[in-house]
PDB file of C-alpha atoms in Angstrom:
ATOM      1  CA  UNK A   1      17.583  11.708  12.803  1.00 76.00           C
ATOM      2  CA  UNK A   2      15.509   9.568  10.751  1.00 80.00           C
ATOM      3  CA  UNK A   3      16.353   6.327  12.544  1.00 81.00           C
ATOM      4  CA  UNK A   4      15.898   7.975  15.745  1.00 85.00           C
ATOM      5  CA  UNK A   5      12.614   9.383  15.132  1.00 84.00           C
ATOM      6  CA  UNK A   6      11.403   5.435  13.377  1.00 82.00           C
ATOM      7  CA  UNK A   7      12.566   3.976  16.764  1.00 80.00           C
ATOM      8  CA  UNK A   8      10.972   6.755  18.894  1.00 84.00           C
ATOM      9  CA  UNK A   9       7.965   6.251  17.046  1.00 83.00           C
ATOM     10  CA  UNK A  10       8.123   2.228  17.025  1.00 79.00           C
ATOM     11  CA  UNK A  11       8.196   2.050  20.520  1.00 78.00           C
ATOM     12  CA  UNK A  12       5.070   4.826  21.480  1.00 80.00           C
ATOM     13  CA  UNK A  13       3.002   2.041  19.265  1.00 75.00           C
ATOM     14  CA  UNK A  14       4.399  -0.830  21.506  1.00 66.00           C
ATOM     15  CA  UNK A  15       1.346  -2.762  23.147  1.00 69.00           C
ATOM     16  CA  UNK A  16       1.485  -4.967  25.984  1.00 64.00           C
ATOM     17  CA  UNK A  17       4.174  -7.276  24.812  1.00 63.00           C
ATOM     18  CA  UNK A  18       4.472  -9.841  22.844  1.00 67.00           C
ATOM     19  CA  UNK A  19       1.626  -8.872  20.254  1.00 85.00           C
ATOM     20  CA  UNK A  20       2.186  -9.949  16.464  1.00 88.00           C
ATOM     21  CA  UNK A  21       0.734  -6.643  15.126  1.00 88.00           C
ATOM     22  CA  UNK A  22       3.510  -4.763  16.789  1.00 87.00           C
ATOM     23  CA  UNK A  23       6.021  -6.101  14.322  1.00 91.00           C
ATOM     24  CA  UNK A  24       3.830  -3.802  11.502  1.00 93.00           C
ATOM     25  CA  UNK A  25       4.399  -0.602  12.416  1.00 90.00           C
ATOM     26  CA  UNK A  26       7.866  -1.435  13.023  1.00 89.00           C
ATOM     27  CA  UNK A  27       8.470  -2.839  10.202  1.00 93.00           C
ATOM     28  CA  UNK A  28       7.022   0.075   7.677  1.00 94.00           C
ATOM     29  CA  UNK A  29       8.662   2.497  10.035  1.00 91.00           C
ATOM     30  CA  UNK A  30      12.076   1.383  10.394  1.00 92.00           C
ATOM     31  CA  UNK A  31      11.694  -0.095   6.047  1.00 95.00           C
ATOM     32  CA  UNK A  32       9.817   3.717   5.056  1.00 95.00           C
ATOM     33  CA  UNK A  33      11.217   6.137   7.313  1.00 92.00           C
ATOM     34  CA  UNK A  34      14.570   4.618   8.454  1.00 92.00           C
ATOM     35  CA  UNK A  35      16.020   3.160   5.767  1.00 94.00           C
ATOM     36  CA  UNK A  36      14.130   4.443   2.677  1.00 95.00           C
ATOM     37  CA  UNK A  37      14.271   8.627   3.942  1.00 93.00           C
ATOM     38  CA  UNK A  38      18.338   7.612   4.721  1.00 94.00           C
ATOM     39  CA  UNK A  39      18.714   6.059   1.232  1.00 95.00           C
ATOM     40  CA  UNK A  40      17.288   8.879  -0.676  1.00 94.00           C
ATOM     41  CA  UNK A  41      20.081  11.498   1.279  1.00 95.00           C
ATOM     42  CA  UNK A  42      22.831   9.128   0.733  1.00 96.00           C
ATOM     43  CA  UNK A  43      22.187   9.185  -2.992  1.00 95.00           C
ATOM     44  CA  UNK A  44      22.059  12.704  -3.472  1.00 95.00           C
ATOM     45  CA  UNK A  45      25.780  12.101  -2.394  1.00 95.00           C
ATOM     46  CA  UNK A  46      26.417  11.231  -5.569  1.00 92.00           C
ATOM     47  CA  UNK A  47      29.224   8.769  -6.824  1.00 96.00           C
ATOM     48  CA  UNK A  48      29.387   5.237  -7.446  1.00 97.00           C
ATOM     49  CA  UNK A  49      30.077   4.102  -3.485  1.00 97.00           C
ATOM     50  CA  UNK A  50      26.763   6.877  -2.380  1.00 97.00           C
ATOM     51  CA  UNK A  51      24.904   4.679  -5.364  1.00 96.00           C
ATOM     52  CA  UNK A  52      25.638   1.101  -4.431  1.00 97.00           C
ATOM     53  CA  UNK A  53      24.843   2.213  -0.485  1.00 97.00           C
ATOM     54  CA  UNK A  54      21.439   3.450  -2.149  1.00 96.00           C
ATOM     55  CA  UNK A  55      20.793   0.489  -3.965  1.00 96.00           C
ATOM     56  CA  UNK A  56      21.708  -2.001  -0.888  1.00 97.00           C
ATOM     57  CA  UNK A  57      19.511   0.647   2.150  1.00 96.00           C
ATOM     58  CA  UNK A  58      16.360   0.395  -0.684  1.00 96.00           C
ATOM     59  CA  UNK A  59      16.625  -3.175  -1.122  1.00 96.00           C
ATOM     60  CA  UNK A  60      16.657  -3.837   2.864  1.00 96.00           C
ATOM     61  CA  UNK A  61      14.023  -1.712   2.659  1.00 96.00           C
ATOM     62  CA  UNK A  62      11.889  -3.819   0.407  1.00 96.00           C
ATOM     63  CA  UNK A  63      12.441  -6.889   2.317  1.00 96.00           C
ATOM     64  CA  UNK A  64      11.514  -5.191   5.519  1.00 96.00           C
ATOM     65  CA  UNK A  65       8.174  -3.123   4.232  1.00 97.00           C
ATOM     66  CA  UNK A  66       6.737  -6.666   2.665  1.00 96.00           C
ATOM     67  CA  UNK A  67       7.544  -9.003   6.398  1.00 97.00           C
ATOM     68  CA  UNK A  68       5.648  -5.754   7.857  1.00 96.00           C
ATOM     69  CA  UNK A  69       2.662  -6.791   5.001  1.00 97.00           C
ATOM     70  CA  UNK A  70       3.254 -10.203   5.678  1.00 97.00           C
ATOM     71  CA  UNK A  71       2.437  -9.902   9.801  1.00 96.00           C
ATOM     72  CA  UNK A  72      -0.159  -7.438   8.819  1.00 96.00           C
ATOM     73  CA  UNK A  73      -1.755 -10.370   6.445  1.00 96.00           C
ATOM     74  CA  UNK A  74      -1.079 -13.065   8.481  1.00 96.00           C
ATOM     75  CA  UNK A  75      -2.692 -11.537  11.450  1.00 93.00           C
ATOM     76  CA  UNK A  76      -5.958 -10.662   9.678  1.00 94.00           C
ATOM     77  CA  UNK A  77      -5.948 -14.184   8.648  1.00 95.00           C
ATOM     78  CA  UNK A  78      -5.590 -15.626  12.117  1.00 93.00           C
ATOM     79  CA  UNK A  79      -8.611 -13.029  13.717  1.00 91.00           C
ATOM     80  CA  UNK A  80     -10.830 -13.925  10.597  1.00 94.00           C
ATOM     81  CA  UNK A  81     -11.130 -10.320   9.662  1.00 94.00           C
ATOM     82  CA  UNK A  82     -11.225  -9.025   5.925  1.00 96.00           C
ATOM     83  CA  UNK A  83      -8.043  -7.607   3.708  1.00 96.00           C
ATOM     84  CA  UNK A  84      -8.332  -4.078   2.052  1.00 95.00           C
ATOM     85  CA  UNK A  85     -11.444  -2.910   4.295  1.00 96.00           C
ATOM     86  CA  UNK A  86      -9.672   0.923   5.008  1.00 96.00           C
ATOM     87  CA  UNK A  87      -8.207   3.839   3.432  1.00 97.00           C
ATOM     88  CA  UNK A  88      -5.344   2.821   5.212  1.00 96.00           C
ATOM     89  CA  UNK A  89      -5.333  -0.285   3.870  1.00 96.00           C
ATOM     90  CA  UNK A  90      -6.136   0.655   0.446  1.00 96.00           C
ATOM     91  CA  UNK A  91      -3.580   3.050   0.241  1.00 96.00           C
ATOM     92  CA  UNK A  92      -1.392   1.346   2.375  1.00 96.00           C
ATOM     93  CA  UNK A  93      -1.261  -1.851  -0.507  1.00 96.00           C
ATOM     94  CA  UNK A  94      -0.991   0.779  -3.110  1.00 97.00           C
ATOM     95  CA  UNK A  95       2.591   2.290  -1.469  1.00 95.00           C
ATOM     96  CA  UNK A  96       3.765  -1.232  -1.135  1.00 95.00           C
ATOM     97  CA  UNK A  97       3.130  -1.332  -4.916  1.00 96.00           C
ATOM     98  CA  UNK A  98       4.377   1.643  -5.961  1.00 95.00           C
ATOM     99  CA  UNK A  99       7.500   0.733  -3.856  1.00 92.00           C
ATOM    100  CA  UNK A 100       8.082  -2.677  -5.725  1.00 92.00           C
ATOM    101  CA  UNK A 101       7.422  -1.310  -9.546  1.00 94.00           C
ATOM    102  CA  UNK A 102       9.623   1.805  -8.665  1.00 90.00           C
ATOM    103  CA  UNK A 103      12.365  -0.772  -8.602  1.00 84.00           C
ATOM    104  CA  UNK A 104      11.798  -2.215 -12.084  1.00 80.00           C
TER     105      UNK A 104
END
């Protein structure tokens, strides 16, 4: 249900194609809601095969959440405009944080 709702939700966000930008929202979405919300069931599984599916859907996760930074950053850059100017921004950096340190 999770991945269908991140795909549902990835493509009401789709512009006129191709845009750069798109590949943010899809990105957090599918890294957030897809994979992270699906890794937190499968561990409550419990066992050593629900743990190393945990560890391997979180650490997809993390390389998907920081490209959807990476096209958000790299697209401010091209336009010229400024980093970290919105509460969505703000707290947007601050999840991305709290995702990485969670791991350590």
């Amino acid at each position: 249900a999770l991945v269908i709702f991140a795909c549902v939700a990835a493509a009401a966000v789709t512009p006129a194609w191709p845009v750069w930008f798109w590949y943010h929202p899809a990105a957090m979405l599918l890294g957030y809601v897809a994979l992270m919300g699906n890794a937190i069931l499968v561990k409550k599984i419990g066992g050593l095969r629900a743990t190393n599916i945990h560890g391997y859907l979180m650490g997809a996760a993390s390389i998907i959440t920081a490209f959807g930074w990476y096209v958000i950053y790299s697209n401010k850059e091209v336009n010229g405009k400024p980093h970290l100017t919105t509460w969505h921004g703000i707290s947007g950096l601050f999840t991305l944080l709290g995702t990485y340190f969670s791991a350590v």
